[in-house]
mmCIF file of C-alpha atoms and ligand atoms in Angstrom:
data_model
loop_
_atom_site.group_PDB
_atom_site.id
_atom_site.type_symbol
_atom_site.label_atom_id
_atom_site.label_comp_id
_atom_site.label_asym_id
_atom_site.label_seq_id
_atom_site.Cartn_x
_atom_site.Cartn_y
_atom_site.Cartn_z
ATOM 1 C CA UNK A 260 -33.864 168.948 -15.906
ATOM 2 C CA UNK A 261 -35.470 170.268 -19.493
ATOM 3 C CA UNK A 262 -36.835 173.525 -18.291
ATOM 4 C CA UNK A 263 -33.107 174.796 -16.760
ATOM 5 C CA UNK A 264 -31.536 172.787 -19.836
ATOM 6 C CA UNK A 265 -33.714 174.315 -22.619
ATOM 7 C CA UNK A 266 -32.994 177.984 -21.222
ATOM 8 C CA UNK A 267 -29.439 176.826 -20.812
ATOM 9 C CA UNK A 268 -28.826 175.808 -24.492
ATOM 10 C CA UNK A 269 -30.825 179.141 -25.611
ATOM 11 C CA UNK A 270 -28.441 181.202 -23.695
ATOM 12 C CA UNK A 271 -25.593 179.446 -24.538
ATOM 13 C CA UNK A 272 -26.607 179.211 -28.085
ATOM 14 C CA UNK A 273 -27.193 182.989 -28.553
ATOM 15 C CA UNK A 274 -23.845 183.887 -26.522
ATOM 16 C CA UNK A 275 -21.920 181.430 -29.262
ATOM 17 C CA UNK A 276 -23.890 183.034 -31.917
ATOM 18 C CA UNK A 277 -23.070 186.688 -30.750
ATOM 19 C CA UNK A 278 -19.112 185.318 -29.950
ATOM 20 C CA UNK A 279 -18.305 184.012 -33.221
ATOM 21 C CA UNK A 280 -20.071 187.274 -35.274
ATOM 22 C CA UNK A 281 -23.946 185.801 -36.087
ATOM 23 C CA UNK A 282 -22.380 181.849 -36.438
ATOM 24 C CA UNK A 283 -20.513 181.187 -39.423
ATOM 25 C CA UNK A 284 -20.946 177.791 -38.643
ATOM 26 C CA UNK A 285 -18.260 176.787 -37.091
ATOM 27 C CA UNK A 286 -18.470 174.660 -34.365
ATOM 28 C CA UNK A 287 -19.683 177.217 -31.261
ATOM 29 C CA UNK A 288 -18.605 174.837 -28.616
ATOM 30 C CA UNK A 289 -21.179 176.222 -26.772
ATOM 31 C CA UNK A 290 -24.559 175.156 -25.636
ATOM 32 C CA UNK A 291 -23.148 171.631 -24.038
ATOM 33 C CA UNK A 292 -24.979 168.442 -24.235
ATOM 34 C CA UNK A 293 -28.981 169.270 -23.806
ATOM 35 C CA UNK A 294 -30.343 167.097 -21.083
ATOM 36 C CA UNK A 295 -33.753 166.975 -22.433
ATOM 37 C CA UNK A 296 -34.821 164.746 -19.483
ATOM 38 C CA UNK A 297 -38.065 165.320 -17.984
ATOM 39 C CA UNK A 298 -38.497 165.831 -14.610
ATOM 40 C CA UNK A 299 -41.696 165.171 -12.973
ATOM 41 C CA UNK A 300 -43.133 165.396 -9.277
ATOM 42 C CA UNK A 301 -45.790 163.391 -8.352
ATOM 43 C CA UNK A 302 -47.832 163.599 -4.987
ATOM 44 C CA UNK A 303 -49.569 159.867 -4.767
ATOM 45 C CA UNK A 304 -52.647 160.142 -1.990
ATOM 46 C CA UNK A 305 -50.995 157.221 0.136
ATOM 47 C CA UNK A 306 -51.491 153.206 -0.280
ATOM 48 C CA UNK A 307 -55.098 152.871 1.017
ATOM 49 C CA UNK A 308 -55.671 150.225 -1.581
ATOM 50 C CA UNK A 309 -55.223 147.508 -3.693
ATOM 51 C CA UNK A 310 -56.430 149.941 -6.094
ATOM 52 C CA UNK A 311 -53.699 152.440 -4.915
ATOM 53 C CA UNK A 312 -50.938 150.091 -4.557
ATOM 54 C CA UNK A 313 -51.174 148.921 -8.678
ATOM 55 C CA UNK A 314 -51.592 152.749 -9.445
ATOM 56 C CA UNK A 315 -48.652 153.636 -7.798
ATOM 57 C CA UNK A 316 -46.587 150.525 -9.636
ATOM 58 C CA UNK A 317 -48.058 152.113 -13.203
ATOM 59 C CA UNK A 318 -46.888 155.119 -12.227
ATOM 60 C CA UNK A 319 -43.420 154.781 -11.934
ATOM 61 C CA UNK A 320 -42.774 152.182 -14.301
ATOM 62 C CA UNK A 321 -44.306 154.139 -17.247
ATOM 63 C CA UNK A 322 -41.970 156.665 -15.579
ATOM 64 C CA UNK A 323 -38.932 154.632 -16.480
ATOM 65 C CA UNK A 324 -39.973 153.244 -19.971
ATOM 66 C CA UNK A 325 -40.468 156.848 -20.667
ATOM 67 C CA UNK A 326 -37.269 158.327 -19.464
ATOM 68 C CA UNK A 327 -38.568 160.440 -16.998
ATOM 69 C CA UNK A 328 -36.694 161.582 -13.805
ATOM 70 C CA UNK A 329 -39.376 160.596 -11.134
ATOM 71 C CA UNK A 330 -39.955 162.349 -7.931
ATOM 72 C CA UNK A 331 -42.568 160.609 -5.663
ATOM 73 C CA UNK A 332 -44.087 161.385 -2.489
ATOM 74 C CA UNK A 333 -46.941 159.007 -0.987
ATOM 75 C CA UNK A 334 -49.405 161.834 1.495
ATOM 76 C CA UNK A 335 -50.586 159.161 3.700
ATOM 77 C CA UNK A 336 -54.355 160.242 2.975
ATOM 78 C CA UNK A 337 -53.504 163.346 4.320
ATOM 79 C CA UNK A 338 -54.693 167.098 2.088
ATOM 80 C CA UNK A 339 -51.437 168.532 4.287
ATOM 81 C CA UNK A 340 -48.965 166.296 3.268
ATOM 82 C CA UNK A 341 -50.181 166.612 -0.561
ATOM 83 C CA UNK A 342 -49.643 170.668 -0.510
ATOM 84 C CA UNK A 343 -46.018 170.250 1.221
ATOM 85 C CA UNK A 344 -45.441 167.864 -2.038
ATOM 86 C CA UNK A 345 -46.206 169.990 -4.273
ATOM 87 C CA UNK A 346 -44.869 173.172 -2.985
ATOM 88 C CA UNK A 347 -41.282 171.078 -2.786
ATOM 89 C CA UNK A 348 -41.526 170.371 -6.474
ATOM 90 C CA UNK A 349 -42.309 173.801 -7.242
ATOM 91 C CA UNK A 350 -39.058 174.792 -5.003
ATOM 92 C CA UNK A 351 -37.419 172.088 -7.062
ATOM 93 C CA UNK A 352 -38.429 173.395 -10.262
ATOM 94 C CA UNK A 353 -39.555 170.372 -11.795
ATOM 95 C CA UNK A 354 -40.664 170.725 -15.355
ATOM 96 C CA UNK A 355 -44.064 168.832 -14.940
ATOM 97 C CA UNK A 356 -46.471 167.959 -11.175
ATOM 98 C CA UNK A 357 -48.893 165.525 -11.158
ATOM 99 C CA UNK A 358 -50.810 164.612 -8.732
ATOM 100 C CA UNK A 359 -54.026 162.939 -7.765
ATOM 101 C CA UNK A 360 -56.331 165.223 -5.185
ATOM 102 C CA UNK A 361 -57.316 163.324 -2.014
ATOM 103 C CA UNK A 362 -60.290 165.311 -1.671
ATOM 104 C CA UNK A 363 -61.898 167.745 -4.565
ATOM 105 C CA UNK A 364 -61.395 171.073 -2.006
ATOM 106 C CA UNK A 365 -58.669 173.406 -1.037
ATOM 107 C CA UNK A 366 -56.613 173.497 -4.071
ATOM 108 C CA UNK A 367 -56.318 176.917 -5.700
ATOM 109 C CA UNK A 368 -53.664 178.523 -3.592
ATOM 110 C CA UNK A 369 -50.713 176.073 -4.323
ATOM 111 C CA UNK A 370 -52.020 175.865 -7.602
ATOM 112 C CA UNK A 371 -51.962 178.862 -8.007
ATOM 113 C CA UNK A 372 -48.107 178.788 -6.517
ATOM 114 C CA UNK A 373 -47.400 176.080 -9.615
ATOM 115 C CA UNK A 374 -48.808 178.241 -12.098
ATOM 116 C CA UNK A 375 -46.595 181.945 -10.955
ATOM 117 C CA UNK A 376 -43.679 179.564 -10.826
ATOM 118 C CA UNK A 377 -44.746 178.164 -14.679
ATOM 119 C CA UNK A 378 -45.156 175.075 -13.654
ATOM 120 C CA UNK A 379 -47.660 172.873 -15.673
ATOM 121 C CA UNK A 380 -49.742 170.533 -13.594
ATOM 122 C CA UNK A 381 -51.845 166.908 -14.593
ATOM 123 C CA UNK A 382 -55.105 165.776 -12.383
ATOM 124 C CA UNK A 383 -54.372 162.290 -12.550
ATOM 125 C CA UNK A 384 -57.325 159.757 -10.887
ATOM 126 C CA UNK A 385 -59.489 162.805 -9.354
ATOM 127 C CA UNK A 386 -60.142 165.730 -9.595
ATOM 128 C CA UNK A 387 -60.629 169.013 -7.757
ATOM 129 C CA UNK A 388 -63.700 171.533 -7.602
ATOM 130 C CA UNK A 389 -61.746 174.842 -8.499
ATOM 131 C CA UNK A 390 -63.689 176.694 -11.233
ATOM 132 C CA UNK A 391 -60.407 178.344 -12.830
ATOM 133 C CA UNK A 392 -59.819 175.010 -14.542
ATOM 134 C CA UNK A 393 -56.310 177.239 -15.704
ATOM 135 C CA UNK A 394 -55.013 175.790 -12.826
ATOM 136 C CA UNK A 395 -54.325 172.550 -14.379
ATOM 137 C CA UNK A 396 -53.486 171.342 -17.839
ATOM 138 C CA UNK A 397 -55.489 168.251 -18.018
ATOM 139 C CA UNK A 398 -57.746 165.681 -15.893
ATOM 140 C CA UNK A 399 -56.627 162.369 -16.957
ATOM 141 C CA UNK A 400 -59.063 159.848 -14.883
ATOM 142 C CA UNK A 401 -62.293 157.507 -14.666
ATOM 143 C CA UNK A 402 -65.718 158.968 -15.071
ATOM 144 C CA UNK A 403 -66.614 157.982 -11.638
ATOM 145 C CA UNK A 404 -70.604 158.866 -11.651
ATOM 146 C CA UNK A 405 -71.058 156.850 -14.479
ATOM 147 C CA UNK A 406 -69.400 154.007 -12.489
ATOM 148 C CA UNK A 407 -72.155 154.535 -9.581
ATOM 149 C CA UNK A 408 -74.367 154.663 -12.664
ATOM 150 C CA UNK A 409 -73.733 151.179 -13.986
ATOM 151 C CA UNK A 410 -73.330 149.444 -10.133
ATOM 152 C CA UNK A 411 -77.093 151.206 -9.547
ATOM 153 C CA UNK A 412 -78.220 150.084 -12.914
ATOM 154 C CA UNK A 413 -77.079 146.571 -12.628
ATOM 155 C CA UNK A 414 -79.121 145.972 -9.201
ATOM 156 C CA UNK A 415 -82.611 148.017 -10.969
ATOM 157 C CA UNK A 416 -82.240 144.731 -13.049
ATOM 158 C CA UNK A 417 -80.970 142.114 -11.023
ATOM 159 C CA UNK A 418 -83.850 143.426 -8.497
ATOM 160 C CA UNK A 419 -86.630 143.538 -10.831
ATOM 161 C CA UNK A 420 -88.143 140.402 -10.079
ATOM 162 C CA UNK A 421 -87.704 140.842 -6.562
ATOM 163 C CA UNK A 422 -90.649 141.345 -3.678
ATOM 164 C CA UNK A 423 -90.848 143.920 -1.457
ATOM 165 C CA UNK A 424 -88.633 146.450 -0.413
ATOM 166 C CA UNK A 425 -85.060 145.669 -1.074
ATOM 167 C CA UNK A 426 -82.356 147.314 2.009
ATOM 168 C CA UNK A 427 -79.141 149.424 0.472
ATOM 169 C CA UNK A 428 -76.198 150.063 2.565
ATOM 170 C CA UNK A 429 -73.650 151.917 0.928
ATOM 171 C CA UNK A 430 -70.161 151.882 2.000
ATOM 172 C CA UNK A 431 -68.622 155.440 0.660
ATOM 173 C CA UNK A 432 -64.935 156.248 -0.137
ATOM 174 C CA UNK A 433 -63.185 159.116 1.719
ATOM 175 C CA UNK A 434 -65.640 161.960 2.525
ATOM 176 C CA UNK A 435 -65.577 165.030 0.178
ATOM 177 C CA UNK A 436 -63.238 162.963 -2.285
ATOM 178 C CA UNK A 437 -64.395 162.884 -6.284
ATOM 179 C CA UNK A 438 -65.025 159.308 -6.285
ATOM 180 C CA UNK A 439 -66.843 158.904 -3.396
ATOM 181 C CA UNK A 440 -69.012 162.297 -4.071
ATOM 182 C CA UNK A 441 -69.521 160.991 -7.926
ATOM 183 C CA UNK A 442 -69.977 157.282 -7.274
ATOM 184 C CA UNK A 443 -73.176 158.007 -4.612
ATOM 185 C CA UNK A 444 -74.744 160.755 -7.198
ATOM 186 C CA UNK A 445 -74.421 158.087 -10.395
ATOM 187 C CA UNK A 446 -75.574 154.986 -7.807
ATOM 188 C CA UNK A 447 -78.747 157.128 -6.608
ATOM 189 C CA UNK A 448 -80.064 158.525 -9.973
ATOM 190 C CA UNK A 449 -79.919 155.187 -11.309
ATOM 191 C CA UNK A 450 -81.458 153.574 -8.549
ATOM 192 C CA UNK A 451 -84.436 155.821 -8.493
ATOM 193 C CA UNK A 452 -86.103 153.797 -11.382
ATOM 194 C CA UNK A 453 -87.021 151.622 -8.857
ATOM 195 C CA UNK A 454 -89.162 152.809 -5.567
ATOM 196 C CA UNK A 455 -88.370 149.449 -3.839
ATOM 197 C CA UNK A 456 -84.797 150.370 -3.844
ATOM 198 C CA UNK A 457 -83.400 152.379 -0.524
ATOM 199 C CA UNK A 458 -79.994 153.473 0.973
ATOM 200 C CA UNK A 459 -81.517 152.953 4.611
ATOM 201 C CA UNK A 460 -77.694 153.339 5.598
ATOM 202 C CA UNK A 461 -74.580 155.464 4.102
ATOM 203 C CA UNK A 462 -71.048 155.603 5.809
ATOM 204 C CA UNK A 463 -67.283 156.036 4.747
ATOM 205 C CA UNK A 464 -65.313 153.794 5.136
ATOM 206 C CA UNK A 465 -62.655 155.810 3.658
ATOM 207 C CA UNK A 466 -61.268 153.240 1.011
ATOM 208 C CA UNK A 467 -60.138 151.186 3.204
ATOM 209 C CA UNK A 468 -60.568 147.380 4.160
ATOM 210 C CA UNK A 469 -60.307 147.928 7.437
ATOM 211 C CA UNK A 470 -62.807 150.735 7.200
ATOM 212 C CA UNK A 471 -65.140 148.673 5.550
ATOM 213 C CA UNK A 472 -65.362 146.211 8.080
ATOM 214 C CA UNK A 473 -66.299 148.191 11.113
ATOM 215 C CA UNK A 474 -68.633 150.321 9.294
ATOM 216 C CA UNK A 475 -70.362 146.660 7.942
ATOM 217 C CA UNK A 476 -69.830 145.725 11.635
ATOM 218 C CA UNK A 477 -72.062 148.802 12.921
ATOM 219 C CA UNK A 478 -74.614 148.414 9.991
ATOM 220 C CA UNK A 479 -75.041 144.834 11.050
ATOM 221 C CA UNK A 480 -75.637 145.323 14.106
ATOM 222 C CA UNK A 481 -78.106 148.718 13.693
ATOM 223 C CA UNK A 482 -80.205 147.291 10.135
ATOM 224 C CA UNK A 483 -82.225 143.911 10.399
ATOM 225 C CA UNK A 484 -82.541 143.167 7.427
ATOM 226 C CA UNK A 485 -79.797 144.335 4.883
ATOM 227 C CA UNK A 486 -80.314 143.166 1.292
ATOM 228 C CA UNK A 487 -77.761 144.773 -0.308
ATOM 229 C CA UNK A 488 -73.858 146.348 0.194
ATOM 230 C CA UNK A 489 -72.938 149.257 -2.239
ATOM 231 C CA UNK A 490 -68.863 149.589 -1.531
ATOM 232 C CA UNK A 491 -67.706 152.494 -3.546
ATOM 233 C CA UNK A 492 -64.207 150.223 -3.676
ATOM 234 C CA UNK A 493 -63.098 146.388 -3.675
ATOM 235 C CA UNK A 494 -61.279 146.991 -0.132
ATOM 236 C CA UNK A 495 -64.128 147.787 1.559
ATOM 237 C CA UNK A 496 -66.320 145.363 0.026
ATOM 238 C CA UNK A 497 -63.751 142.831 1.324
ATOM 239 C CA UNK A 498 -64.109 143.928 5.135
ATOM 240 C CA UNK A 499 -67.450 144.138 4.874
ATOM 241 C CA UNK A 500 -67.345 140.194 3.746
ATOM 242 C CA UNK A 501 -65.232 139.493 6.733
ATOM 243 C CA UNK A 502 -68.262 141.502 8.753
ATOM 244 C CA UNK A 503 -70.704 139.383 7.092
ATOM 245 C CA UNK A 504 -69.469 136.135 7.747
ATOM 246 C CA UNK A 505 -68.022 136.921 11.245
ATOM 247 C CA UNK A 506 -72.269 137.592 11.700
ATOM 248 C CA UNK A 507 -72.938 134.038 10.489
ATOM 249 C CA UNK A 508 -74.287 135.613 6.974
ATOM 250 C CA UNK A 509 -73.613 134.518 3.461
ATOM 251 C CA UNK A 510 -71.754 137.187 1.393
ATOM 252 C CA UNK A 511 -72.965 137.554 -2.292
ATOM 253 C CA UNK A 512 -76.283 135.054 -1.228
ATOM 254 C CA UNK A 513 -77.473 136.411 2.509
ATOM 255 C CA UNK A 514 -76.453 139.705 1.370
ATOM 256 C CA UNK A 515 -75.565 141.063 -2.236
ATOM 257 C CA UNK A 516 -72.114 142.783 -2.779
ATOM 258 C CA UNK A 517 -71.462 145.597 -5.646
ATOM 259 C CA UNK A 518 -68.293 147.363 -5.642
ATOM 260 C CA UNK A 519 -66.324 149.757 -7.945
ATOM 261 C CA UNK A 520 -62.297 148.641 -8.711
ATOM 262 C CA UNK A 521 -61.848 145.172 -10.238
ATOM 263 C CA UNK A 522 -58.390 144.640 -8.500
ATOM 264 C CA UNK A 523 -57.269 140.914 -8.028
ATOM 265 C CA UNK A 524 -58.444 140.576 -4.230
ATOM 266 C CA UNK A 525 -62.233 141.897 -5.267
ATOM 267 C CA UNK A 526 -62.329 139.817 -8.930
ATOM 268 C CA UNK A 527 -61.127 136.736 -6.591
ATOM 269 C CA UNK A 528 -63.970 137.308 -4.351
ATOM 270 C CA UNK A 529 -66.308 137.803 -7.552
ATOM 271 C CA UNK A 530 -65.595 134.644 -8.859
ATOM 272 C CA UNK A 531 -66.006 133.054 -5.807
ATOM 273 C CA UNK A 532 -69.309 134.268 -5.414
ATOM 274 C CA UNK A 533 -69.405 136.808 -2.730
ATOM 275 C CA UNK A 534 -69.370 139.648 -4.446
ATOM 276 C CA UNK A 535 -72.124 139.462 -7.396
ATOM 277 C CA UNK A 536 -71.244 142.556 -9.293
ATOM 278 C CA UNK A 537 -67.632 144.711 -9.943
ATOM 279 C CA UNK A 538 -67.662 148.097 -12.237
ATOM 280 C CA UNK A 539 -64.058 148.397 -13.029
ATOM 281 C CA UNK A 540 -62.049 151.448 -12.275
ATOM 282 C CA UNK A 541 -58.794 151.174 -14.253
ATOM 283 C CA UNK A 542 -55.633 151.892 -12.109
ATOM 284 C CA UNK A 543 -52.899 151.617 -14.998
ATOM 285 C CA UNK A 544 -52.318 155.513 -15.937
ATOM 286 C CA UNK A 545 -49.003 155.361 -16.258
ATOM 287 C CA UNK A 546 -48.262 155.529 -19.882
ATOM 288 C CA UNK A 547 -51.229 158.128 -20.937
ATOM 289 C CA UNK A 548 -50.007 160.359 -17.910
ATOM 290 C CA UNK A 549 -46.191 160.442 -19.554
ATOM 291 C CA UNK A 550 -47.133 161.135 -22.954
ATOM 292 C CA UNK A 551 -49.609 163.794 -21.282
ATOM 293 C CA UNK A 552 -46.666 165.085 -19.560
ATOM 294 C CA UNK A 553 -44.255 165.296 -22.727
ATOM 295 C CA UNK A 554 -46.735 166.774 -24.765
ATOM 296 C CA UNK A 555 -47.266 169.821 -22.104
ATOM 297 C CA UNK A 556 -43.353 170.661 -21.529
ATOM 298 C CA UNK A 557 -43.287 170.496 -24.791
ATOM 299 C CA UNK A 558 -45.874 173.257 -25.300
ATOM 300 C CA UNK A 559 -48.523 171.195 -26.949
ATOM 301 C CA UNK A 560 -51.931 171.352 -26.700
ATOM 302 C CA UNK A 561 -53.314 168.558 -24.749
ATOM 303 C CA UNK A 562 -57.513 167.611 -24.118
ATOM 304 C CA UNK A 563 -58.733 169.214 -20.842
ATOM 305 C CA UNK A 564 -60.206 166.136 -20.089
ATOM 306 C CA UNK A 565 -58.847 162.442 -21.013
ATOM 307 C CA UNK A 566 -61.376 159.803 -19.415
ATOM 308 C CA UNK A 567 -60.199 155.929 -19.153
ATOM 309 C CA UNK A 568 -61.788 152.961 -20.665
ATOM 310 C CA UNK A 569 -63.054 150.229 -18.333
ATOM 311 C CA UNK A 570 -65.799 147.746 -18.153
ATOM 312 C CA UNK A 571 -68.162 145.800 -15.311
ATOM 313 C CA UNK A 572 -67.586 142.117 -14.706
ATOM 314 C CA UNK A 573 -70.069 139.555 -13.070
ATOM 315 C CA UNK A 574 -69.199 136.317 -11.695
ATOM 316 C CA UNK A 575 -69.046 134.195 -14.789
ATOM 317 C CA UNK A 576 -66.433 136.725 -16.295
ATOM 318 C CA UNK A 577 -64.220 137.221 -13.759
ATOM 319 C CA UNK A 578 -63.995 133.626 -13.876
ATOM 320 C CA UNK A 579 -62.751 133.988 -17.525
ATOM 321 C CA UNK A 580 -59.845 136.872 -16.900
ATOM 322 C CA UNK A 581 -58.705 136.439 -13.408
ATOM 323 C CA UNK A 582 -56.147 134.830 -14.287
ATOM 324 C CA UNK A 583 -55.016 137.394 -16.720
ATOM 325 C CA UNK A 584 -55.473 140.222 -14.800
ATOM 326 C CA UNK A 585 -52.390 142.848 -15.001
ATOM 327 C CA UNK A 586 -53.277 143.819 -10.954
HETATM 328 C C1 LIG B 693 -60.596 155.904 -8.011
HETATM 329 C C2 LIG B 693 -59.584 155.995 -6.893
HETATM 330 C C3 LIG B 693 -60.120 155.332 -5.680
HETATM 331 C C4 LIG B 693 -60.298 153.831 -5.844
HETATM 332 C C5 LIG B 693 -59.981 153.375 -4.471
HETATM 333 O O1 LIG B 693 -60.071 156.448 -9.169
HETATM 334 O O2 LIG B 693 -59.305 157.358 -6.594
HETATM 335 O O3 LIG B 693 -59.183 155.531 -4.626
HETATM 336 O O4 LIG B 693 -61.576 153.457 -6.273
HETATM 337 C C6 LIG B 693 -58.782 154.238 -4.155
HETATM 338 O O5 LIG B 693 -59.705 152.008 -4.338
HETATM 339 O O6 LIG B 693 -58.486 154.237 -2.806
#
């Protein structure tokens, strides 16, 4: 582990030093082989989604291109089970936890518990609300309200030459989590440059496909006339296709699909035509969060924030790079 193994080889060093009279040189035989391995503990949310699932994969293989010693712990969703992580890797001394918040709140006490025990820590995906951002090296993620941004954009133009009021219903991601929070602030500023646009329904469906469906189930069911389905993820957009059709409707024609993700299952559905719009939300982290994490053992400065790049697809394009597609 390289924080016991760097004070190791100082102490050693400076006891062969002292032992042969200020080193002459000679060979101390001291200090032993350095195991400059890092060791990293990383608390996953869970494996909500496709999204998730290729994060989690990117994760741990940049993990063992890089070297590092990996210790992984999947919270089920749950805040609880993300703390307990984290306060075993501080027990374990790791020399670097990551982790990626499940919901922005409740933070600063075990972060605080990281940063007595001089333990660096990386946001990785989201990111928390605590205003002593000293709490945390770097937030390594998506800008997720410009995502809502460019899904609300896309439908001010793709609705501009339509009549009449056009019906939102907007599938949000777990409640009080960054993306879902960011994703409905960028969606509804961007929307507002068009009057005939309204959310006349808002739900989570916590990321999930399952979630998605019941939720679109319910919607159905309460709202006449639904124009439009704002997911704030691919999986929910998918169950709320499954809702769609199981009401005798026509995703991506009866009813217009946007969601946030561009994972295989969504871009599938893209190209097939039931979901009209995807902003992308790249999962692969894995290599920019090890050389994060080697640059901050190390001591070196890192940028507070590093933001991913990623891109919107429509139909026609997905059509072009599906097959491509890394997850
Ligand atoms: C976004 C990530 C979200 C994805 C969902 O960075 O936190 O969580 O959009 C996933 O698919 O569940």
């Amino acid at each position: 582990m390289f924080r016991k193994s760097l004070v190791a080889v100082v102490a050693a060093t400076t006891l062969a030093l002292t032992a042969c009279g200020g080193g002459s040189g000679s060979d101390s035989g001291g200090g032993g082989a350095s195991d400059d391995t890092i060791t990293m503990g990383f608390a996953q949310v869970g494996a909500e989604s496709g999204w998730r699932t290729a994060n989690t994969k990117s994760i741990q293989e940049s993990a063992e291109e890089a070297g590092v010693d990996l210790k992984f712990s999947d919270a089920q969703q749950k805040q609880e089970n993300q703390i307990k992580a984290i306060r075993s890797y501080i027990q374990q001394q790791v020399d670097v936890i990551a982790f990626s918040p499940v919901v922005e709140s409740g933070w600063d006490t075990v972060l605080k518990e990281a940063k007595d025990a001089e333990i660096p820590v990386i946001l990785t995906d989201r990111s928390v609300d605590s205003t002593d951002t000293s709490l945390y090296r770097t937030f390594l993620g998506s800008d997720f309200v410009e995502e809502g941004k460019k899904a609300g954009d896309w439908l001010v133009e793709d609705s501009a030459s339509a009549e009449g009021p056009v019906n939102i219903v907007e599938l949000q991601g777990t409640t009080g989590a960054a993306p879902a929070i960011d994703r409905k602030e960028g969606f509804e500023a961007a929307i507002a440059a068009d009057p005939d646009l309204t959310i006349v329904e808002s739900q989570t469906g916590d990321f999930t496909r399952s979630g998605g469906k019941q939720v679109m189930e319910a919607f159905l069911k309460n709202t006449p006339d639904i124009d439009v389905v704002y997911a704030h993820n691919d999986d929910m957009g998918l169950g709320a296709i499954e809702a769609i059709e199981a009401a005798g409707k026509v995703p991506g024609q009866d009813i217009k699909i946007i969601t946030v993700d561009a994972v295989k299952d969504g871009m599938t559905a893209l190209a097939e035509g039931k979901i009209n719009y995807i902003v992308e939300c790249n999962p692969l982290l894995g290599d920019q969060l090890m050389d994060l994490a080697a640059k901050v053992v190390a001591g070196e400065e890192v940028p507070a924030r590093v933001v991913t790049e990623e891109t919107t697809f429509t139909p026609e394009q997905a059509k072009e790079v599906l097959a491509s597609r890394e997850y």
